Coordinates of N, CA and C in Angstrom, one line a residue:
W1 N 14.4 14.0 0.1 CA 14.3 14.5 -1.3 C 13.0 14.2 -1.8
A2 N 12.5 13.0 -1.6 CA 11.3 12.5 -2.2 C 10.1 13.3 -1.7
A3 N 10.1 13.7 -0.4 CA 9.0 14.4 0.2 C 8.9 15.8 -0.5
L4 N 10.1 16.4 -0.7 CA 10.1 17.7 -1.3 C 9.7 17.6 -2.8
L5 N 10.2 16.6 -3.5 CA 9.8 16.4 -4.9 C 8.3 16.2 -5.0
C6 N 7.7 15.4 -4.2 CA 6.3 15.1 -4.2 C 5.5 16.3 -3.9
R7 N 6.0 17.1 -3.0 CA 5.3 18.3 -2.6 C 5.3 19.3 -3.7
L8 N 6.5 19.5 -4.3 CA 6.6 20.5 -5.4 C 6.0 20.1 -6.7
V9 N 6.3 18.8 -7.1 CA 5.9 18.4 -8.4 C 4.4 17.9 -8.4
L10 N 4.1 17.0 -7.5 CA 2.8 16.4 -7.5 C 1.8 17.1 -6.6
G11 N 2.2 18.0 -5.8 CA 1.3 18.7 -4.9 C 0.8 17.9 -3.7
S12 N 1.5 16.8 -3.5 CA 1.1 15.9 -2.4 C 1.3 16.5 -1.0
E13 N 0.4 16.2 -0.1 CA 0.6 16.6 1.3 C 1.6 15.6 1.9
I14 N 2.3 16.1 2.9 CA 3.3 15.3 3.6 C 2.8 15.2 5.1
R15 N 2.7 14.0 5.6 CA 2.3 13.8 7.0 C 3.2 14.5 7.9
L16 N 2.6 15.0 9.0 CA 3.3 15.7 10.1 C 4.4 14.8 10.6
R17 N 4.1 13.5 10.8 CA 5.1 12.6 11.4 C 6.3 12.5 10.4
T18 N 6.1 12.6 9.1 CA 7.2 12.5 8.2 C 8.0 13.8 8.2
W19 N 7.4 14.9 8.3 CA 8.1 16.2 8.5 C 9.0 16.2 9.7
I20 N 8.5 15.6 10.8 CA 9.2 15.5 12.0 C 10.4 14.5 11.9
A21 N 10.2 13.4 11.3 CA 11.2 12.4 11.2 C 12.3 12.8 10.2
M22 N 12.0 13.5 9.2 CA 13.0 13.8 8.2 C 14.3 14.5 8.7
P23 N 14.2 15.5 9.5 CA 15.5 16.1 10.0 C 16.3 15.2 10.9
F24 N 15.6 14.3 11.7 CA 16.3 13.4 12.6 C 17.0 12.4 11.7
V25 N 16.4 11.8 10.7 CA 17.0 10.9 9.8 C 18.2 11.5 9.1
F26 N 18.0 12.8 8.6 CA 19.1 13.5 7.9 C 20.3 13.6 8.9
V27 N 20.0 14.0 10.1 CA 21.1 14.2 11.1 C 21.8 12.8 11.3
G28 N 21.0 11.8 11.5 CA 21.6 10.4 11.7 C 22.5 10.0 10.5
V29 N 22.0 10.2 9.3 CA 22.8 9.9 8.1 C 24.1 10.8 8.1
A30 N 24.0 12.1 8.4 CA 25.1 13.0 8.4 C 26.1 12.6 9.4
V31 N 25.7 12.2 10.6 CA 26.6 11.7 11.7 C 27.3 10.4 11.2
T32 N 26.6 9.5 10.6 CA 27.2 8.3 10.1 C 28.3 8.5 9.0
V33 N 27.9 9.3 8.0 CA 28.9 9.5 6.9 C 30.0 10.5 7.3
S34 N 29.8 11.3 8.4 CA 30.9 12.2 8.8 C 32.1 11.4 9.3
A35 N 31.8 10.2 9.8 CA 33.0 9.4 10.3 C 33.8 9.0 9.1
G36 N 33.2 8.7 8.0 CA 33.9 8.3 6.7 C 34.6 9.5 6.1
L37 N 34.0 10.7 6.2 CA 34.6 11.9 5.6 C 35.8 12.3 6.4
S38 N 35.8 12.2 7.7 CA 36.9 12.6 8.5 C 38.0 11.6 8.4
A39 N 37.7 10.3 8.2 CA 38.7 9.2 8.1 C 39.4 9.3 6.7
A40 N 38.7 9.8 5.7 CA 39.3 10.0 4.4 C 40.2 11.2 4.3
G41 N 40.1 12.0 5.3 CA 41.0 13.2 5.3 C 40.4 14.4 4.6
G42 N 39.7 14.2 3.6 CA 39.0 15.3 2.9 C 39.9 16.1 2.0
G43 N 41.2 16.3 2.4 CA 42.1 17.1 1.6 C 41.7 18.5 1.5
G44 N 40.9 19.1 2.5 CA 40.5 20.5 2.4 C 39.2 20.6 1.6
H45 N 38.7 19.5 1.0 CA 37.4 19.6 0.2 C 36.3 19.0 1.1
L46 N 35.2 19.7 1.0 CA 34.0 19.2 1.8 C 33.4 17.9 1.1
L47 N 33.3 18.0 -0.3 CA 32.7 16.9 -1.0 C 33.7 16.4 -2.1
G48 N 34.0 15.1 -2.0 CA 34.8 14.5 -3.1 C 33.9 13.9 -4.1
A49 N 34.5 13.2 -5.0 CA 33.7 12.6 -6.1 C 32.7 11.6 -5.5
G50 N 33.2 10.8 -4.6 CA 32.3 9.8 -4.0 C 31.1 10.4 -3.3
E51 N 31.3 11.5 -2.6 CA 30.2 12.1 -1.9 C 29.2 12.8 -2.9
V52 N 29.7 13.3 -4.0 CA 28.8 13.9 -5.0 C 28.0 12.8 -5.7
I53 N 28.7 11.7 -6.0 CA 27.9 10.6 -6.6 C 26.9 10.0 -5.6
A54 N 27.2 9.9 -4.3 CA 26.2 9.4 -3.4 C 25.0 10.4 -3.3
L55 N 25.3 11.7 -3.3 CA 24.2 12.7 -3.2 C 23.4 12.6 -4.5
A56 N 24.0 12.4 -5.6 CA 23.3 12.3 -6.9 C 22.4 11.0 -6.9
M57 N 22.9 9.9 -6.3 CA 22.2 8.7 -6.2 C 20.9 8.9 -5.3
A58 N 21.1 9.6 -4.2 CA 20.0 9.8 -3.3 C 18.9 10.6 -4.0
V59 N 19.3 11.7 -4.7 CA 18.3 12.5 -5.5 C 17.7 11.7 -6.6
L60 N 18.4 11.0 -7.3 CA 17.9 10.2 -8.4 C 17.0 9.1 -7.9
G61 N 17.3 8.5 -6.8 CA 16.5 7.5 -6.1 C 15.1 8.1 -5.7
A62 N 15.2 9.3 -5.2 CA 13.9 10.0 -4.8 C 13.1 10.3 -6.1
V63 N 13.7 10.7 -7.2 CA 13.0 11.0 -8.4 C 12.4 9.7 -8.9
R64 N 13.1 8.6 -8.9 CA 12.6 7.3 -9.3 C 11.4 6.9 -8.5
R65 N 11.5 6.9 -7.2 CA 10.4 6.5 -6.3 C 9.2 7.4 -6.5
T66 N 9.4 8.7 -6.7 CA 8.3 9.7 -6.9 C 7.6 9.3 -8.2
I67 N 8.3 9.1 -9.3 CA 7.7 8.8 -10.6 C 7.0 7.4 -10.5
M68 N 7.6 6.5 -9.8 CA 6.9 5.2 -9.7 C 5.6 5.3 -8.9
R69 N 5.7 6.1 -7.8 CA 4.5 6.3 -7.0 C 3.4 7.0 -7.8
F70 N 3.8 8.0 -8.6 CA 2.8 8.7 -9.4 C 2.2 7.8 -10.5
H71 N 3.0 6.9 -11.1 CA 2.5 6.0 -12.1 C 2.3 4.6 -11.5
S72 N 1.7 4.5 -10.3 CA 1.6 3.2 -9.6 C 0.8 2.2 -10.3
G73 N 0.0 2.6 -11.3 CA -0.8 1.6 -12.0 C 0.0 0.8 -13.1
I74 N 1.2 1.2 -13.4 CA 2.0 0.6 -14.4 C 2.9 -0.5 -13.7
D75 N 2.9 -1.7 -14.2 CA 3.7 -2.8 -13.7 C 5.1 -2.6 -14.2
M76 N 6.1 -2.3 -13.3 CA 7.4 -2.0 -13.6 C 8.3 -3.3 -13.5
L77 N 7.8 -4.4 -13.0 CA 8.7 -5.6 -12.9 C 9.3 -6.0 -14.2
P78 N 8.6 -6.0 -15.4 CA 9.3 -6.3 -16.6 C 10.5 -5.4 -16.9
A79 N 10.3 -4.2 -16.6 CA 11.5 -3.2 -16.8 C 12.6 -3.6 -15.9
V80 N 12.3 -4.0 -14.7 CA 13.4 -4.5 -13.8 C 14.1 -5.7 -14.3
L81 N 13.4 -6.6 -14.9 CA 14.0 -7.8 -15.5 C 14.9 -7.4 -16.7
L82 N 14.3 -6.6 -17.5 CA 15.1 -6.2 -18.7 C 16.4 -5.4 -18.3
G83 N 16.3 -4.6 -17.3 CA 17.4 -3.8 -16.8 C 18.5 -4.7 -16.2
N84 N 18.0 -5.7 -15.4 CA 19.0 -6.7 -14.9 C 19.7 -7.5 -16.0
L85 N 18.9 -7.9 -17.0 CA 19.5 -8.7 -18.1 C 20.5 -7.9 -18.8
F86 N 20.2 -6.6 -19.1 CA 21.1 -5.7 -19.8 C 22.4 -5.5 -19.0
F87 N 22.2 -5.3 -17.7 CA 23.4 -5.1 -16.8 C 24.2 -6.4 -16.8
A88 N 23.6 -7.5 -16.7 CA 24.4 -8.8 -16.7 C 25.1 -9.0 -18.1
G89 N 24.4 -8.6 -19.2 CA 25.1 -8.7 -20.5 C 26.3 -7.8 -20.6
C90 N 26.2 -6.6 -20.1 CA 27.3 -5.6 -20.1 C 28.5 -6.2 -19.2
L91 N 28.2 -6.8 -18.1 CA 29.2 -7.3 -17.3 C 29.9 -8.5 -17.9
L92 N 29.1 -9.3 -18.6 CA 29.7 -10.5 -19.3 C 30.7 -10.0 -20.4
M93 N 30.3 -8.9 -21.1 CA 31.1 -8.4 -22.2 C 32.3 -7.6 -21.7
R94 N 32.1 -6.8 -20.7 CA 33.2 -5.9 -20.3 C 33.7 -6.1 -18.9
G95 N 33.1 -7.1 -18.2 CA 33.5 -7.2 -16.8 C 35.0 -7.6 -16.6
T96 N 35.5 -7.3 -15.5 CA 36.9 -7.6 -15.3 C 37.1 -9.0 -14.7
D97 N 38.3 -9.5 -14.9 CA 38.5 -10.9 -14.4 C 38.4 -10.9 -12.9
T98 N 37.7 -11.8 -12.3 CA 37.6 -11.9 -10.9 C 38.5 -13.0 -10.3
L99 N 38.9 -12.8 -9.2 CA 39.8 -13.7 -8.5 C 39.0 -14.4 -7.4
L100 N 37.9 -15.0 -7.7 CA 37.1 -15.7 -6.7 C 37.7 -17.1 -6.4
E101 N 37.6 -17.4 -5.2 CA 38.0 -18.8 -4.8 C 36.9 -19.7 -5.1
P102 N 37.1 -21.0 -5.3 CA 36.0 -21.9 -5.6 C 34.8 -21.8 -4.6
G103 N 35.1 -21.6 -3.4 CA 34.0 -21.5 -2.4 C 33.2 -20.2 -2.5
D104 N 33.7 -19.3 -3.2 CA 33.0 -18.0 -3.3 C 31.9 -17.9 -4.4
W105 N 32.0 -18.9 -5.4 CA 31.1 -18.8 -6.5 C 29.6 -19.0 -6.1
L106 N 29.3 -19.9 -5.2 CA 27.9 -20.1 -4.8 C 27.4 -18.8 -4.1
P107 N 28.0 -18.2 -3.1 CA 27.4 -17.0 -2.5 C 27.3 -15.8 -3.6
V108 N 28.3 -15.7 -4.4 CA 28.3 -14.6 -5.4 C 27.1 -14.9 -6.4
G109 N 27.0 -16.2 -6.8 CA 25.9 -16.5 -7.7 C 24.5 -16.3 -7.1
L110 N 24.4 -16.7 -5.8 CA 23.1 -16.4 -5.2 C 22.8 -14.9 -5.1
L111 N 23.9 -14.2 -4.8 CA 23.7 -12.7 -4.7 C 23.2 -12.1 -6.0
G112 N 23.9 -12.5 -7.1 CA 23.5 -12.0 -8.4 C 22.2 -12.5 -9.0
V113 N 21.9 -13.8 -8.7 CA 20.8 -14.4 -9.4 C 19.5 -14.4 -8.5
V114 N 19.7 -14.4 -7.2 CA 18.5 -14.4 -6.3 C 18.3 -13.1 -5.5
F115 N 19.3 -12.8 -4.7 CA 19.1 -11.7 -3.7 C 18.9 -10.3 -4.3
L116 N 19.8 -10.0 -5.2 CA 19.7 -8.6 -5.8 C 18.5 -8.5 -6.7
P117 N 18.1 -9.4 -7.6 CA 16.9 -9.3 -8.3 C 15.7 -9.2 -7.4
A118 N 15.7 -10.0 -6.3 CA 14.5 -10.0 -5.4 C 14.5 -8.7 -4.7
A119 N 15.6 -8.1 -4.3 CA 15.6 -6.8 -3.6 C 15.1 -5.7 -4.5
I120 N 15.6 -5.7 -5.7 CA 15.2 -4.7 -6.7 C 13.7 -4.8 -7.0
S121 N 13.2 -6.1 -7.2 CA 11.8 -6.3 -7.4 C 10.9 -5.8 -6.3
L122 N 11.3 -6.1 -5.0 CA 10.6 -5.7 -3.9 C 10.6 -4.2 -3.7
T123 N 11.7 -3.6 -3.9 CA 11.7 -2.1 -3.8 C 10.9 -1.5 -4.9
T124 N 10.8 -2.1 -6.1 CA 10.0 -1.5 -7.1 C 8.5 -1.6 -6.7
V125 N 8.1 -2.8 -6.2 CA 6.7 -2.9 -5.8 C 6.4 -2.0 -4.6
G126 N 7.4 -2.0 -3.7 CA 7.2 -1.1 -2.5 C 7.1 0.3 -2.8
S127 N 7.8 0.8 -3.8 CA 7.7 2.2 -4.2 C 6.4 2.6 -4.8
Q128 N 5.7 1.6 -5.3 CA 4.4 1.9 -5.8 C 3.3 1.8 -4.7
L129 N 3.6 1.2 -3.6 CA 2.6 1.0 -2.5 C 2.8 2.0 -1.4
L130 N 4.0 2.4 -1.1 CA 4.3 3.3 0.0 C 4.4 4.7 -0.5
P131 N 4.1 5.7 0.3 CA 4.4 7.1 -0.1 C 5.9 7.3 -0.3
S132 N 6.2 8.0 -1.3 CA 7.7 8.2 -1.6 C 8.5 8.7 -0.5
A133 N 8.0 9.7 0.3 CA 8.8 10.2 1.4 C 9.0 9.1 2.4
E134 N 8.1 8.3 2.7 CA 8.3 7.3 3.7 C 9.2 6.2 3.2
S135 N 9.1 5.8 1.9 CA 10.0 4.8 1.4 C 11.4 5.3 1.4
C136 N 11.6 6.5 1.1 CA 13.0 7.1 1.2 C 13.5 7.1 2.6
L137 N 12.7 7.4 3.6 CA 13.1 7.4 4.9 C 13.6 6.0 5.3
I138 N 12.9 5.0 4.9 CA 13.2 3.6 5.1 C 14.6 3.2 4.4
F139 N 14.8 3.7 3.2 CA 16.0 3.5 2.5 C 17.2 4.1 3.2
C140 N 17.0 5.0 4.0 CA 18.2 5.6 4.8 C 18.8 4.6 5.7
L141 N 18.0 3.5 6.1 CA 18.6 2.5 6.9 C 19.8 1.8 6.2
E142 N 19.7 1.7 4.9 CA 20.8 1.1 4.2 C 22.1 1.9 4.3
T143 N 21.9 3.2 4.3 CA 23.1 4.1 4.4 C 23.8 4.0 5.8
V144 N 22.9 3.9 6.8 CA 23.5 3.8 8.2 C 23.9 2.4 8.6
F145 N 23.3 1.4 8.0 CA 23.7 0.0 8.3 C 25.0 -0.4 7.6
S146 N 25.3 0.2 6.5 CA 26.5 -0.2 5.7 C 27.8 0.0 6.5
P147 N 28.1 1.1 7.2 CA 29.3 1.2 8.0 C 29.3 0.2 9.2
V148 N 28.2 -0.2 9.7 CA 28.2 -1.1 10.8 C 28.6 -2.5 10.3
M149 N 28.6 -2.8 9.1 CA 29.0 -4.0 8.5 C 30.5 -4.1 8.3
A150 N 31.2 -2.9 8.5 CA 32.6 -2.8 8.3 C 33.4 -3.5 9.4
A151 N 34.7 -3.7 9.2 CA 35.5 -4.4 10.2 C 35.6 -3.5 11.5
E152 N 35.9 -2.2 11.3 CA 36.0 -1.3 12.4 C 34.9 -0.3 12.3
V153 N 34.1 -0.4 13.4 CA 32.9 0.5 13.4 C 33.2 1.6 14.4
T154 N 33.0 2.9 13.9 CA 33.3 4.0 14.7 C 32.1 4.3 15.6
P155 N 32.4 5.0 16.7 CA 31.3 5.4 17.6 C 30.3 6.3 16.9
R156 N 30.7 7.1 15.9 CA 29.8 8.0 15.2 C 28.9 7.2 14.3
A157 N 29.4 6.1 13.7 CA 28.5 5.2 12.9 C 27.4 4.6 13.8
W158 N 27.8 4.2 15.0 CA 26.7 3.6 15.9 C 25.8 4.7 16.3
L159 N 26.3 5.9 16.6 CA 25.4 7.0 17.0 C 24.4 7.4 15.8
G160 N 24.9 7.5 14.6 CA 24.1 7.8 13.5 C 23.0 6.7 13.2
L161 N 23.5 5.4 13.3 CA 22.5 4.3 13.2 C 21.4 4.4 14.3
G162 N 21.8 4.7 15.5 CA 20.8 4.8 16.6 C 19.8 5.9 16.3
I163 N 20.3 7.1 15.9 CA 19.4 8.2 15.6 C 18.4 7.8 14.5
V164 N 18.9 7.2 13.5 CA 17.9 6.9 12.4 C 17.0 5.8 12.8
V165 N 17.4 4.8 13.5 CA 16.5 3.7 13.9 C 15.5 4.3 14.9
V166 N 15.9 5.1 15.9 CA 14.9 5.7 16.8 C 13.9 6.6 16.1
A167 N 14.4 7.4 15.1 CA 13.5 8.3 14.4 C 12.5 7.5 13.6
L168 N 12.9 6.4 12.9 CA 12.0 5.6 12.1 C 11.1 4.8 13.0
A169 N 11.5 4.4 14.2 CA 10.6 3.6 15.1 C 9.5 4.6 15.6
C170 N 9.9 5.8 15.9 CA 8.9 6.8 16.4 C 8.0 7.2 15.2
H171 N 8.5 7.3 14.0 CA 7.7 7.6 12.8 C 6.7 6.5 12.6
G172 N 7.1 5.2 12.7 CA 6.2 4.1 12.5 C 5.2 3.9 13.6
A173 N 5.6 4.3 14.9 CA 4.7 4.2 16.0 C 3.7 5.4 16.1
W174 N 4.0 6.5 15.4 CA 3.1 7.6 15.5 C 1.7 7.2 14.9
P175 N 0.7 7.5 15.7 CA -0.7 7.1 15.2 C -1.1 7.9 13.9
E176 N -1.7 7.2 13.1 CA -2.3 7.8 11.9 C -3.4 8.7 12.3
S177 N -3.5 9.9 11.6 CA -4.6 10.8 11.9 C -5.8 10.2 11.1
G178 N -6.9 10.3 11.6 CA -8.1 9.7 10.9 C -8.7 10.7 10.0
G179 N -8.0 11.8 9.7 CA -8.5 12.9 8.9 C -8.6 12.5 7.4
K180 N -9.1 13.5 6.6 CA -9.3 13.4 5.2 C -8.0 13.1 4.5
G181 N -6.9 13.7 4.8 CA -5.7 13.5 4.1 C -5.2 12.1 4.2
A182 N -5.3 11.4 5.4 CA -4.8 10.1 5.6 C -5.6 9.1 4.7
A183 N -6.9 9.3 4.6 CA -7.7 8.4 3.8 C -7.4 8.6 2.3
E184 N -7.0 9.7 1.9 CA -6.8 10.0 0.4 C -5.3 9.8 0.0
G185 N -4.5 9.2 0.8 CA -3.1 9.0 0.5 C -2.2 10.1 0.8
E186 N -2.5 10.8 1.9 CA -1.6 11.9 2.3 C -0.2 11.4 2.5
G187 N 0.7 12.2 2.2 CA 2.1 11.8 2.4 C 2.8 11.2 1.2
E188 N 2.1 11.2 0.1 CA 2.7 10.6 -1.1 C 3.7 11.5 -1.6

């Protein structure tokens, strides 16, 4: 999505290696999520509410990374801090009662206070440094790694993960062209 947005909105050129990697990553993600779609039964519907929300999140994430790349001179980390504080305040006011065991408080606290803010901050900085299309390709790893963390991993989840990892490895190993576009930020 980000590659198409950057091409249409910003007029950015997209590297050949990115054009080649995109359909493979798309197929890998589709294979991975198809296991979950068929397991859910679908009820005759191709897309349920969860799938529509996931698609909207992918599109909105691409829009976010495209805007951040376009305005890369603006420091967005204060906005990340304010957003996290606002979200934490909302959870404190309206969050549901948790049934955490005493040993769970430390990992949950570390997740909320250290790991998630660090991850959001790093993705914010990374979105300003990497071309949007390439950062979105990397973010597809999250989609295909999530099912692998489940208790029962389907062969399709492994296949989809393999397709995406191989596509991204080939994308990363593809030599940069020394042409004019590469020097001027081609692929944004």
